[in-house]
mmCIF file of C-alpha atoms in Angstrom:
data_model
loop_
_atom_site.group_PDB
_atom_site.id
_atom_site.type_symbol
_atom_site.label_atom_id
_atom_site.label_comp_id
_atom_site.label_asym_id
_atom_site.label_seq_id
_atom_site.Cartn_x
_atom_site.Cartn_y
_atom_site.Cartn_z
ATOM 1 C CA UNK A 14 0.000 0.000 0.000
ATOM 2 C CA UNK A 15 1.528 3.386 -0.991
ATOM 3 C CA UNK A 16 2.428 5.814 1.770
ATOM 4 C CA UNK A 17 0.765 9.208 2.157
ATOM 5 C CA UNK A 18 3.892 10.833 0.729
ATOM 6 C CA UNK A 19 3.679 8.659 -2.393
ATOM 7 C CA UNK A 20 0.021 9.546 -2.844
ATOM 8 C CA UNK A 21 0.733 13.264 -2.595
ATOM 9 C CA UNK A 22 3.956 13.233 -4.612
ATOM 10 C CA UNK A 23 4.578 9.935 -6.431
ATOM 11 C CA UNK A 24 8.193 8.798 -6.494
ATOM 12 C CA UNK A 25 8.297 8.881 -10.295
ATOM 13 C CA UNK A 26 8.037 12.691 -10.111
ATOM 14 C CA UNK A 27 11.372 12.853 -8.326
ATOM 15 C CA UNK A 28 12.912 14.189 -5.158
ATOM 16 C CA UNK A 29 13.231 17.739 -6.478
ATOM 17 C CA UNK A 30 9.472 17.938 -7.074
ATOM 18 C CA UNK A 31 8.911 17.126 -3.398
ATOM 19 C CA UNK A 32 11.223 19.959 -2.340
ATOM 20 C CA UNK A 33 9.401 22.344 -4.688
ATOM 21 C CA UNK A 34 6.048 21.221 -3.306
ATOM 22 C CA UNK A 35 7.182 21.630 0.310
ATOM 23 C CA UNK A 36 8.573 25.087 -0.406
ATOM 24 C CA UNK A 37 5.396 26.202 -2.185
ATOM 25 C CA UNK A 38 3.085 24.935 0.543
ATOM 26 C CA UNK A 39 5.179 26.557 3.270
ATOM 27 C CA UNK A 40 5.276 29.886 1.462
ATOM 28 C CA UNK A 41 1.504 29.733 0.964
ATOM 29 C CA UNK A 42 0.939 29.456 4.705
ATOM 30 C CA UNK A 43 2.747 32.765 5.146
ATOM 31 C CA UNK A 44 0.821 34.343 2.262
ATOM 32 C CA UNK A 45 -2.463 33.139 3.758
ATOM 33 C CA UNK A 46 -1.564 34.690 7.109
ATOM 34 C CA UNK A 47 -0.899 38.002 5.350
ATOM 35 C CA UNK A 48 -4.170 37.708 3.438
ATOM 36 C CA UNK A 49 -6.024 38.453 6.667
ATOM 37 C CA UNK A 50 -3.392 40.355 8.659
ATOM 38 C CA UNK A 51 -2.443 42.966 6.024
ATOM 39 C CA UNK A 52 -5.967 44.408 5.525
ATOM 40 C CA UNK A 53 -6.505 44.348 9.293
ATOM 41 C CA UNK A 54 -3.282 46.296 9.820
ATOM 42 C CA UNK A 55 -4.212 48.909 7.204
ATOM 43 C CA UNK A 56 -7.743 49.270 8.601
ATOM 44 C CA UNK A 57 -6.340 49.734 12.110
ATOM 45 C CA UNK A 58 -4.283 52.713 10.898
ATOM 46 C CA UNK A 59 -6.785 54.564 8.709
ATOM 47 C CA UNK A 60 -10.508 54.876 8.106
ATOM 48 C CA UNK A 61 -9.953 56.363 4.636
ATOM 49 C CA UNK A 62 -11.631 54.193 1.962
ATOM 50 C CA UNK A 63 -9.061 55.444 -0.552
ATOM 51 C CA UNK A 64 -6.105 54.276 1.536
ATOM 52 C CA UNK A 65 -7.790 50.963 2.339
ATOM 53 C CA UNK A 66 -8.468 50.463 -1.372
ATOM 54 C CA UNK A 67 -4.855 51.400 -2.103
ATOM 55 C CA UNK A 68 -3.761 48.437 -0.011
ATOM 56 C CA UNK A 69 -5.850 46.145 -2.228
ATOM 57 C CA UNK A 70 -4.598 47.770 -5.436
ATOM 58 C CA UNK A 71 -0.997 47.155 -4.387
ATOM 59 C CA UNK A 72 -1.692 43.415 -4.605
ATOM 60 C CA UNK A 73 -1.784 43.565 -8.410
ATOM 61 C CA UNK A 74 -0.101 46.855 -9.354
ATOM 62 C CA UNK A 75 3.436 45.331 -9.290
ATOM 63 C CA UNK A 76 2.276 42.752 -11.837
ATOM 64 C CA UNK A 77 1.228 45.462 -14.242
ATOM 65 C CA UNK A 78 4.476 47.388 -13.711
ATOM 66 C CA UNK A 79 7.061 44.613 -13.525
ATOM 67 C CA UNK A 80 5.379 41.385 -14.701
ATOM 68 C CA UNK A 81 6.896 41.337 -18.184
ATOM 69 C CA UNK A 82 10.352 42.237 -16.844
ATOM 70 C CA UNK A 83 10.114 39.408 -14.303
ATOM 71 C CA UNK A 84 9.371 36.968 -17.116
ATOM 72 C CA UNK A 85 12.371 38.110 -19.166
ATOM 73 C CA UNK A 86 14.673 37.834 -16.147
ATOM 74 C CA UNK A 87 13.345 34.358 -15.302
ATOM 75 C CA UNK A 88 14.353 33.246 -18.798
ATOM 76 C CA UNK A 89 17.933 34.498 -18.321
ATOM 77 C CA UNK A 90 19.108 33.044 -15.018
ATOM 78 C CA UNK A 91 18.925 30.037 -12.695
ATOM 79 C CA UNK A 92 15.223 30.083 -11.821
ATOM 80 C CA UNK A 93 15.628 28.246 -8.530
ATOM 81 C CA UNK A 94 18.079 30.883 -7.309
ATOM 82 C CA UNK A 95 15.768 33.652 -8.493
ATOM 83 C CA UNK A 96 12.987 32.221 -6.333
ATOM 84 C CA UNK A 97 15.378 32.001 -3.384
ATOM 85 C CA UNK A 98 16.609 35.565 -3.869
ATOM 86 C CA UNK A 99 13.120 37.049 -4.292
ATOM 87 C CA UNK A 100 11.786 35.163 -1.274
ATOM 88 C CA UNK A 101 14.793 36.395 0.695
ATOM 89 C CA UNK A 102 13.879 39.943 -0.345
ATOM 90 C CA UNK A 103 10.343 39.378 0.924
ATOM 91 C CA UNK A 104 11.702 38.239 4.266
ATOM 92 C CA UNK A 105 13.913 41.344 4.533
ATOM 93 C CA UNK A 106 10.987 43.663 3.735
ATOM 94 C CA UNK A 107 8.810 41.951 6.340
ATOM 95 C CA UNK A 108 11.594 42.174 8.918
ATOM 96 C CA UNK A 109 11.684 45.919 8.391
ATOM 97 C CA UNK A 110 7.911 46.122 8.861
ATOM 98 C CA UNK A 111 8.122 44.144 12.093
ATOM 99 C CA UNK A 112 10.829 46.479 13.380
ATOM 100 C CA UNK A 113 8.532 49.470 12.768
ATOM 101 C CA UNK A 114 5.596 47.701 14.432
ATOM 102 C CA UNK A 115 7.554 46.625 17.508
ATOM 103 C CA UNK A 116 9.010 50.106 18.041
ATOM 104 C CA UNK A 117 5.643 51.766 17.461
ATOM 105 C CA UNK A 118 6.917 53.914 14.576
ATOM 106 C CA UNK A 119 4.841 52.324 11.813
ATOM 107 C CA UNK A 120 2.313 54.452 9.939
ATOM 108 C CA UNK A 121 0.019 53.920 6.970
ATOM 109 C CA UNK A 122 2.550 55.215 4.437
ATOM 110 C CA UNK A 123 5.234 52.819 5.669
ATOM 111 C CA UNK A 124 2.757 49.932 5.509
ATOM 112 C CA UNK A 125 1.712 50.809 1.956
ATOM 113 C CA UNK A 126 5.344 51.130 0.887
ATOM 114 C CA UNK A 127 6.089 47.720 2.403
ATOM 115 C CA UNK A 128 3.061 46.260 0.602
ATOM 116 C CA UNK A 129 4.365 47.566 -2.719
ATOM 117 C CA UNK A 130 7.902 46.252 -2.169
ATOM 118 C CA UNK A 131 6.604 42.912 -0.948
ATOM 119 C CA UNK A 132 4.259 42.635 -3.923
ATOM 120 C CA UNK A 133 7.089 43.451 -6.315
ATOM 121 C CA UNK A 134 9.268 40.672 -4.892
ATOM 122 C CA UNK A 135 6.288 38.322 -5.083
ATOM 123 C CA UNK A 136 5.997 38.969 -8.827
ATOM 124 C CA UNK A 137 9.499 37.564 -9.309
ATOM 125 C CA UNK A 138 8.839 34.634 -6.950
ATOM 126 C CA UNK A 139 5.661 33.594 -8.744
ATOM 127 C CA UNK A 140 7.033 34.109 -12.262
ATOM 128 C CA UNK A 141 10.254 32.172 -11.737
ATOM 129 C CA UNK A 142 8.474 29.598 -9.572
ATOM 130 C CA UNK A 143 5.926 28.836 -12.301
ATOM 131 C CA UNK A 144 8.742 27.774 -14.657
ATOM 132 C CA UNK A 145 10.262 25.184 -12.310
ATOM 133 C CA UNK A 146 7.677 22.405 -12.564
ATOM 134 C CA UNK A 147 8.165 21.787 -16.330
ATOM 135 C CA UNK A 148 11.896 21.445 -15.637
ATOM 136 C CA UNK A 149 11.338 18.744 -12.995
ATOM 137 C CA UNK A 150 8.619 16.397 -14.266
ATOM 138 C CA UNK A 151 7.594 14.802 -17.546
ATOM 139 C CA UNK A 152 4.854 16.498 -19.619
ATOM 140 C CA UNK A 153 2.444 13.684 -18.711
ATOM 141 C CA UNK A 154 2.865 14.531 -15.002
ATOM 142 C CA UNK A 155 2.362 18.290 -15.333
ATOM 143 C CA UNK A 156 -1.369 18.011 -14.612
ATOM 144 C CA UNK A 157 -0.815 16.091 -11.384
ATOM 145 C CA UNK A 158 2.046 18.375 -10.367
ATOM 146 C CA UNK A 159 -0.028 21.523 -10.885
ATOM 147 C CA UNK A 160 -2.929 19.941 -9.014
ATOM 148 C CA UNK A 161 -0.697 19.265 -5.997
ATOM 149 C CA UNK A 162 0.649 22.824 -6.038
ATOM 150 C CA UNK A 163 -2.914 24.171 -6.281
ATOM 151 C CA UNK A 164 -3.995 21.958 -3.390
ATOM 152 C CA UNK A 165 -1.332 23.522 -1.187
ATOM 153 C CA UNK A 166 -2.572 26.966 -2.200
ATOM 154 C CA UNK A 167 -6.147 26.081 -1.226
ATOM 155 C CA UNK A 168 -5.301 24.511 2.117
ATOM 156 C CA UNK A 169 -2.581 26.902 3.244
ATOM 157 C CA UNK A 170 -3.548 30.173 1.572
ATOM 158 C CA UNK A 171 -7.335 29.941 1.734
ATOM 159 C CA UNK A 172 -8.092 27.699 4.734
ATOM 160 C CA UNK A 173 -5.345 27.656 7.339
ATOM 161 C CA UNK A 174 -3.586 30.964 6.740
ATOM 162 C CA UNK A 175 -6.341 33.626 7.037
ATOM 163 C CA UNK A 176 -7.879 32.437 10.345
ATOM 164 C CA UNK A 177 -4.387 32.047 11.808
ATOM 165 C CA UNK A 178 -3.439 35.518 10.596
ATOM 166 C CA UNK A 179 -6.529 37.095 12.157
ATOM 167 C CA UNK A 180 -5.931 35.272 15.458
ATOM 168 C CA UNK A 181 -2.273 36.323 15.629
ATOM 169 C CA UNK A 182 -3.160 39.929 14.737
ATOM 170 C CA UNK A 183 -5.552 40.017 17.689
ATOM 171 C CA UNK A 184 -2.666 38.849 19.911
ATOM 172 C CA UNK A 185 -0.319 41.558 18.585
ATOM 173 C CA UNK A 186 0.104 43.401 15.303
ATOM 174 C CA UNK A 187 3.629 42.079 14.680
ATOM 175 C CA UNK A 188 2.945 38.382 15.350
ATOM 176 C CA UNK A 189 1.394 37.392 11.996
ATOM 177 C CA UNK A 190 4.237 39.049 10.106
ATOM 178 C CA UNK A 191 6.834 37.317 12.261
ATOM 179 C CA UNK A 192 5.241 33.993 11.342
ATOM 180 C CA UNK A 193 5.226 35.029 7.698
ATOM 181 C CA UNK A 194 8.970 35.759 7.879
ATOM 182 C CA UNK A 195 9.550 32.252 9.263
ATOM 183 C CA UNK A 196 7.453 30.670 6.504
ATOM 184 C CA UNK A 197 9.143 32.606 3.697
ATOM 185 C CA UNK A 198 12.620 31.910 5.104
ATOM 186 C CA UNK A 199 11.818 28.213 5.477
ATOM 187 C CA UNK A 200 10.580 28.178 1.882
ATOM 188 C CA UNK A 201 14.018 29.440 0.813
ATOM 189 C CA UNK A 202 15.716 26.636 2.736
ATOM 190 C CA UNK A 203 13.424 23.972 1.276
ATOM 191 C CA UNK A 204 13.814 25.028 -2.349
ATOM 192 C CA UNK A 205 17.579 25.295 -1.873
ATOM 193 C CA UNK A 206 17.593 21.497 -1.408
ATOM 194 C CA UNK A 207 16.640 21.097 -5.068
ATOM 195 C CA UNK A 208 19.374 20.348 -7.552
ATOM 196 C CA UNK A 209 20.631 23.416 -9.397
ATOM 197 C CA UNK A 210 18.343 24.174 -12.320
ATOM 198 C CA UNK A 211 19.997 24.800 -15.685
ATOM 199 C CA UNK A 212 20.041 28.311 -17.084
ATOM 200 C CA UNK A 213 17.564 28.475 -19.998
ATOM 201 C CA UNK A 214 19.400 28.146 -23.341
ATOM 202 C CA UNK A 215 20.048 31.261 -25.392
ATOM 203 C CA UNK A 216 19.442 31.365 -29.148
ATOM 204 C CA UNK A 217 22.305 30.085 -31.275
ATOM 205 C CA UNK A 218 24.336 32.401 -33.501
ATOM 206 C CA UNK A 219 24.876 31.812 -37.225
ATOM 207 C CA UNK A 220 28.016 29.840 -36.365
ATOM 208 C CA UNK A 221 25.988 27.451 -34.215
ATOM 209 C CA UNK A 222 27.342 28.605 -30.847
ATOM 210 C CA UNK A 223 25.169 29.884 -28.037
ATOM 211 C CA UNK A 224 25.206 33.581 -27.253
ATOM 212 C CA UNK A 225 26.711 34.382 -23.851
ATOM 213 C CA UNK A 226 25.685 38.023 -23.683
ATOM 214 C CA UNK A 227 22.190 39.212 -22.894
ATOM 215 C CA UNK A 228 20.356 41.783 -25.031
ATOM 216 C CA UNK A 229 18.383 44.565 -23.300
ATOM 217 C CA UNK A 230 15.437 43.299 -21.274
ATOM 218 C CA UNK A 231 12.930 44.989 -23.582
ATOM 219 C CA UNK A 232 14.375 42.977 -26.479
ATOM 220 C CA UNK A 233 13.690 39.725 -24.633
ATOM 221 C CA UNK A 234 10.180 40.919 -23.741
ATOM 222 C CA UNK A 235 9.489 41.741 -27.398
ATOM 223 C CA UNK A 236 10.788 38.319 -28.453
ATOM 224 C CA UNK A 237 8.398 36.624 -26.034
ATOM 225 C CA UNK A 238 5.456 38.707 -27.220
ATOM 226 C CA UNK A 239 6.259 37.938 -30.875
ATOM 227 C CA UNK A 240 6.465 34.209 -30.163
ATOM 228 C CA UNK A 241 3.143 34.296 -28.326
ATOM 229 C CA UNK A 242 1.413 36.260 -31.086
ATOM 230 C CA UNK A 243 2.673 33.840 -33.749
ATOM 231 C CA UNK A 244 1.528 30.782 -31.771
ATOM 232 C CA UNK A 245 -2.284 30.594 -32.223
ATOM 233 C CA UNK A 246 -3.015 27.979 -29.489
ATOM 234 C CA UNK A 247 -1.116 29.848 -26.747
ATOM 235 C CA UNK A 248 -2.402 33.209 -27.968
ATOM 236 C CA UNK A 249 -5.990 31.966 -27.825
ATOM 237 C CA UNK A 250 -5.458 30.501 -24.339
ATOM 238 C CA UNK A 251 -4.111 33.811 -23.016
ATOM 239 C CA UNK A 252 -7.014 35.716 -24.601
ATOM 240 C CA UNK A 253 -9.550 33.332 -23.036
ATOM 241 C CA UNK A 254 -7.999 33.888 -19.626
ATOM 242 C CA UNK A 255 -7.952 37.677 -20.099
ATOM 243 C CA UNK A 256 -11.600 37.965 -21.177
ATOM 244 C CA UNK A 257 -12.948 35.542 -18.592
ATOM 245 C CA UNK A 258 -11.064 37.447 -15.887
ATOM 246 C CA UNK A 259 -12.773 40.662 -16.992
ATOM 247 C CA UNK A 260 -16.221 39.059 -16.770
ATOM 248 C CA UNK A 261 -15.362 37.244 -13.522
ATOM 249 C CA UNK A 262 -13.943 40.320 -11.776
ATOM 250 C CA UNK A 263 -16.922 42.573 -12.604
ATOM 251 C CA UNK A 264 -19.257 40.999 -10.007
ATOM 252 C CA UNK A 265 -16.437 39.870 -7.726
ATOM 253 C CA UNK A 266 -15.424 43.466 -7.074
ATOM 254 C CA UNK A 267 -18.799 44.133 -5.430
ATOM 255 C CA UNK A 268 -19.309 40.628 -3.992
ATOM 256 C CA UNK A 269 -19.230 41.861 -0.398
ATOM 257 C CA UNK A 270 -22.108 44.278 -1.123
ATOM 258 C CA UNK A 271 -23.991 41.621 -3.100
ATOM 259 C CA UNK A 272 -23.689 39.174 -0.171
ATOM 260 C CA UNK A 273 -24.566 41.607 2.608
ATOM 261 C CA UNK A 274 -27.178 43.822 0.903
ATOM 262 C CA UNK A 275 -28.751 41.674 -1.816
ATOM 263 C CA UNK A 276 -28.555 38.253 -0.152
ATOM 264 C CA UNK A 277 -28.679 39.667 3.425
ATOM 265 C CA UNK A 278 -26.062 37.134 4.563
ATOM 266 C CA UNK A 279 -24.077 39.503 6.790
ATOM 267 C CA UNK A 280 -20.333 39.527 7.309
ATOM 268 C CA UNK A 281 -20.241 35.899 8.447
ATOM 269 C CA UNK A 282 -22.185 34.814 5.371
ATOM 270 C CA UNK A 283 -19.791 36.683 3.116
ATOM 271 C CA UNK A 284 -16.888 34.808 4.697
ATOM 272 C CA UNK A 285 -18.807 31.544 4.263
ATOM 273 C CA UNK A 286 -18.940 32.137 0.508
ATOM 274 C CA UNK A 287 -15.148 32.130 0.372
ATOM 275 C CA UNK A 288 -15.017 28.994 2.526
ATOM 276 C CA UNK A 289 -17.532 27.217 0.276
ATOM 277 C CA UNK A 290 -15.354 28.018 -2.734
ATOM 278 C CA UNK A 291 -12.268 26.606 -1.041
ATOM 279 C CA UNK A 292 -14.108 23.406 -0.047
ATOM 280 C CA UNK A 293 -15.169 22.921 -3.650
ATOM 281 C CA UNK A 294 -11.579 23.361 -4.731
ATOM 282 C CA UNK A 295 -10.392 20.742 -2.258
ATOM 283 C CA UNK A 296 -12.925 18.266 -3.590
ATOM 284 C CA UNK A 297 -11.606 18.885 -7.083
ATOM 285 C CA UNK A 298 -8.034 18.183 -5.938
ATOM 286 C CA UNK A 299 -9.104 14.723 -4.848
ATOM 287 C CA UNK A 300 -10.854 14.069 -8.171
ATOM 288 C CA UNK A 301 -8.411 15.659 -10.605
ATOM 289 C CA UNK A 302 -6.313 12.534 -11.196
ATOM 290 C CA UNK A 303 -9.431 10.563 -12.139
ATOM 291 C CA UNK A 304 -10.696 13.392 -14.361
ATOM 292 C CA UNK A 305 -7.378 13.637 -16.191
ATOM 293 C CA UNK A 306 -7.373 9.884 -16.882
ATOM 294 C CA UNK A 307 -10.984 9.613 -18.059
ATOM 295 C CA UNK A 308 -11.963 12.966 -19.623
ATOM 296 C CA UNK A 309 -10.118 14.834 -22.355
ATOM 297 C CA UNK A 310 -8.742 18.270 -21.608
ATOM 298 C CA UNK A 311 -10.836 19.756 -24.433
ATOM 299 C CA UNK A 312 -14.040 18.422 -22.878
ATOM 300 C CA UNK A 313 -13.013 19.567 -19.406
ATOM 301 C CA UNK A 314 -12.214 23.065 -20.646
ATOM 302 C CA UNK A 315 -15.597 23.372 -22.385
ATOM 303 C CA UNK A 316 -17.466 22.041 -19.352
ATOM 304 C CA UNK A 317 -15.659 24.383 -16.996
ATOM 305 C CA UNK A 318 -16.239 27.480 -19.127
ATOM 306 C CA UNK A 319 -19.900 26.497 -19.560
ATOM 307 C CA UNK A 320 -20.247 26.221 -15.786
ATOM 308 C CA UNK A 321 -18.732 29.701 -15.516
ATOM 309 C CA UNK A 322 -21.494 31.080 -17.741
ATOM 310 C CA UNK A 323 -24.182 29.258 -15.755
ATOM 311 C CA UNK A 324 -22.702 30.435 -12.440
ATOM 312 C CA UNK A 325 -23.053 34.081 -13.456
ATOM 313 C CA UNK A 326 -26.661 33.479 -14.495
ATOM 314 C CA UNK A 327 -27.459 31.651 -11.255
ATOM 315 C CA UNK A 328 -26.030 34.468 -9.119
ATOM 316 C CA UNK A 329 -27.990 37.025 -11.145
ATOM 317 C CA UNK A 330 -31.254 35.156 -10.495
ATOM 318 C CA UNK A 331 -30.910 34.020 -6.881
ATOM 319 C CA UNK A 332 -31.759 35.982 -3.775
ATOM 320 C CA UNK A 333 -31.231 33.124 -1.312
ATOM 321 C CA UNK A 334 -28.090 32.711 0.754
ATOM 322 C CA UNK A 335 -27.932 28.908 0.845
ATOM 323 C CA UNK A 336 -28.314 28.741 -2.945
ATOM 324 C CA UNK A 337 -25.400 31.161 -3.274
ATOM 325 C CA UNK A 338 -23.302 28.878 -1.051
ATOM 326 C CA UNK A 339 -24.030 25.898 -3.312
ATOM 327 C CA UNK A 340 -23.141 27.927 -6.408
ATOM 328 C CA UNK A 341 -19.895 29.050 -4.784
ATOM 329 C CA UNK A 342 -19.019 25.461 -3.869
ATOM 330 C CA UNK A 343 -19.418 24.438 -7.522
ATOM 331 C CA UNK A 344 -17.415 27.494 -8.581
ATOM 332 C CA UNK A 345 -14.510 26.476 -6.335
ATOM 333 C CA UNK A 346 -14.477 22.979 -7.827
ATOM 334 C CA UNK A 347 -14.493 23.939 -11.493
ATOM 335 C CA UNK A 348 -12.236 26.986 -11.015
ATOM 336 C CA UNK A 349 -9.568 24.698 -9.553
ATOM 337 C CA UNK A 350 -9.892 22.350 -12.525
ATOM 338 C CA UNK A 351 -9.623 25.266 -14.968
ATOM 339 C CA UNK A 352 -6.578 26.730 -13.228
ATOM 340 C CA UNK A 353 -4.794 23.377 -13.264
ATOM 341 C CA UNK A 354 -5.630 22.562 -16.885
ATOM 342 C CA UNK A 355 -4.862 26.001 -18.323
ATOM 343 C CA UNK A 356 -1.483 26.093 -16.561
ATOM 344 C CA UNK A 357 -0.641 22.557 -17.670
ATOM 345 C CA UNK A 358 -1.597 23.233 -21.296
ATOM 346 C CA UNK A 359 0.480 26.410 -21.395
ATOM 347 C CA UNK A 360 3.510 24.686 -19.861
ATOM 348 C CA UNK A 361 3.302 21.869 -22.419
ATOM 349 C CA UNK A 362 3.111 24.283 -25.349
ATOM 350 C CA UNK A 363 5.825 26.779 -24.430
ATOM 351 C CA UNK A 364 9.561 26.038 -24.980
ATOM 352 C CA UNK A 365 11.737 25.991 -21.860
ATOM 353 C CA UNK A 366 13.591 29.161 -22.816
ATOM 354 C CA UNK A 367 10.301 31.133 -23.072
ATOM 355 C CA UNK A 368 8.416 29.773 -20.042
ATOM 356 C CA UNK A 369 9.058 32.854 -17.901
ATOM 357 C CA UNK A 370 8.075 35.415 -20.512
ATOM 358 C CA UNK A 371 4.888 33.669 -21.603
ATOM 359 C CA UNK A 372 3.873 32.980 -17.991
ATOM 360 C CA UNK A 373 4.373 36.662 -17.167
ATOM 361 C CA UNK A 374 2.209 37.771 -20.117
ATOM 362 C CA UNK A 375 -0.459 35.392 -18.863
ATOM 363 C CA UNK A 376 -0.309 36.853 -15.343
ATOM 364 C CA UNK A 377 -0.350 40.433 -16.614
ATOM 365 C CA UNK A 378 -3.488 39.462 -18.520
ATOM 366 C CA UNK A 379 -4.994 37.973 -15.352
ATOM 367 C CA UNK A 380 -4.417 41.075 -13.254
ATOM 368 C CA UNK A 381 -5.137 43.458 -16.104
ATOM 369 C CA UNK A 382 -8.462 41.696 -16.613
ATOM 370 C CA UNK A 383 -9.198 42.015 -12.920
ATOM 371 C CA UNK A 384 -8.536 45.761 -12.961
ATOM 372 C CA UNK A 385 -10.776 46.288 -15.995
ATOM 373 C CA UNK A 386 -13.481 43.993 -14.661
ATOM 374 C CA UNK A 387 -13.609 45.526 -11.194
ATOM 375 C CA UNK A 388 -13.813 49.022 -12.655
ATOM 376 C CA UNK A 389 -16.664 47.982 -14.961
ATOM 377 C CA UNK A 390 -18.421 46.121 -12.149
ATOM 378 C CA UNK A 391 -18.421 49.148 -9.877
ATOM 379 C CA UNK A 392 -19.920 51.392 -12.565
ATOM 380 C CA UNK A 393 -22.519 48.798 -13.619
ATOM 381 C CA UNK A 394 -23.591 48.156 -10.011
ATOM 382 C CA UNK A 395 -23.905 51.893 -9.384
ATOM 383 C CA UNK A 396 -26.227 52.329 -12.378
ATOM 384 C CA UNK A 397 -28.153 49.040 -12.613
ATOM 385 C CA UNK A 398 -27.900 47.588 -9.104
ATOM 386 C CA UNK A 399 -25.979 44.764 -7.484
ATOM 387 C CA UNK A 400 -27.189 42.062 -9.888
ATOM 388 C CA UNK A 401 -26.141 44.148 -12.906
ATOM 389 C CA UNK A 402 -22.502 42.953 -12.880
ATOM 390 C CA UNK A 403 -23.691 39.321 -12.850
ATOM 391 C CA UNK A 404 -25.837 39.914 -15.960
ATOM 392 C CA UNK A 405 -22.870 41.612 -17.634
ATOM 393 C CA UNK A 406 -20.646 38.661 -16.710
ATOM 394 C CA UNK A 407 -23.233 36.169 -17.981
ATOM 395 C CA UNK A 408 -23.593 37.870 -21.352
ATOM 396 C CA UNK A 409 -19.882 38.502 -21.831
ATOM 397 C CA UNK A 410 -18.855 34.982 -20.810
ATOM 398 C CA UNK A 411 -21.545 33.366 -22.981
ATOM 399 C CA UNK A 412 -20.481 35.289 -26.094
ATOM 400 C CA UNK A 413 -16.816 34.505 -25.410
ATOM 401 C CA UNK A 414 -17.579 30.811 -24.962
ATOM 402 C CA UNK A 415 -19.325 30.687 -28.342
ATOM 403 C CA UNK A 416 -16.279 32.309 -29.921
ATOM 404 C CA UNK A 417 -13.717 29.928 -28.364
ATOM 405 C CA UNK A 418 -15.708 26.667 -28.427
ATOM 406 C CA UNK A 419 -14.020 25.345 -31.567
ATOM 407 C CA UNK A 420 -10.499 26.768 -30.984
ATOM 408 C CA UNK A 421 -10.320 24.843 -27.682
ATOM 409 C CA UNK A 422 -9.828 21.638 -29.707
ATOM 410 C CA UNK A 423 -6.891 23.221 -31.546
ATOM 411 C CA UNK A 424 -5.315 24.291 -28.242
ATOM 412 C CA UNK A 425 -5.444 20.784 -26.781
ATOM 413 C CA UNK A 426 -4.398 19.029 -29.996
ATOM 414 C CA UNK A 427 -1.354 21.285 -30.120
ATOM 415 C CA UNK A 428 -0.275 20.016 -26.699
ATOM 416 C CA UNK A 429 -0.562 16.390 -27.891
ATOM 417 C CA UNK A 430 1.556 17.054 -30.988
ATOM 418 C CA UNK A 431 4.084 18.909 -28.818
ATOM 419 C CA UNK A 432 4.695 15.985 -26.454
ATOM 420 C CA UNK A 433 7.683 13.743 -27.092
#
């Protein structure tokens, strides 16, 4: 009978995958703690809605500013060391914050500056980290590997971290950030146990030798964008993710008002919606291996995107809290499946030397879509009410699904022809 360790990370995936998994899960505990503690800290220092909103904006602003540069840098150097260095930078930034909190000299501007620096380092961690899995496991194991990494995110970042962060913040403002420092530092130690990852190959010169010098970063960024634009399957996948993030973010930006004012669920009910989503995601982690073996990726992608359309419609029509909880549970399950499949497909299609740049374009699209969607959602809700963003999301997602229904087959078939 296989051990628990073999079930979580089968031996065929290698020792280095286990170190990567341990590092990712540990880091996610710290991120989950901050997910609750950071907003609480900002709210304890200011009652200004603008400054509170600024704290939320700083979660994705570094992606829009530095995401493409992070991808180019990840394609130039040892990616494992980049993750270690960027995580080390996060630990240093948090140590500075703790020093201000302990001495009582912290203020809102220091906290916002720390949030920006921390978020910037996180961009480099996530970009370089996303390129490691394809270097460690076979293409056939990418789905399982991504599922295990996503499972750690759900358990540590969504379940365990936030309640722990809120509890520690109540005990003392510095405590959650001290724990986060420990988690981030331990993540550095764990990933350092991996074997050194090779530096991505540079293009060959006309004489057949590899170039040793690096062109300007913007040249590498442009090369990645050109490759993506000339690769229809990857281009279509990135566009799907961008558009569906716009439609998804429109109602999500006003979800707290929808839950408390339209559904009359209160603050506890709003929190329960997030919990229901995470539970659905955990169920999907247990089923993903079976789904991957028995259902094609093309079918799964169509089913998931169809459920997204139906979810928006269901939220637009319901006014009952328990129905919303059921919908959110289903959302968590299929959203996990989509995240795992879309990442796996992209990793199978993109050459090793371009993984960082293409991943960064994808993430810029994710956060760019969220910015656009949240802005649209706020305006729509102001004019047409709290169900308006759900109707917008339903219509936009349905039209997009009709447009991409056939190209999904081309995306998946490209991954099959790309496998050795």
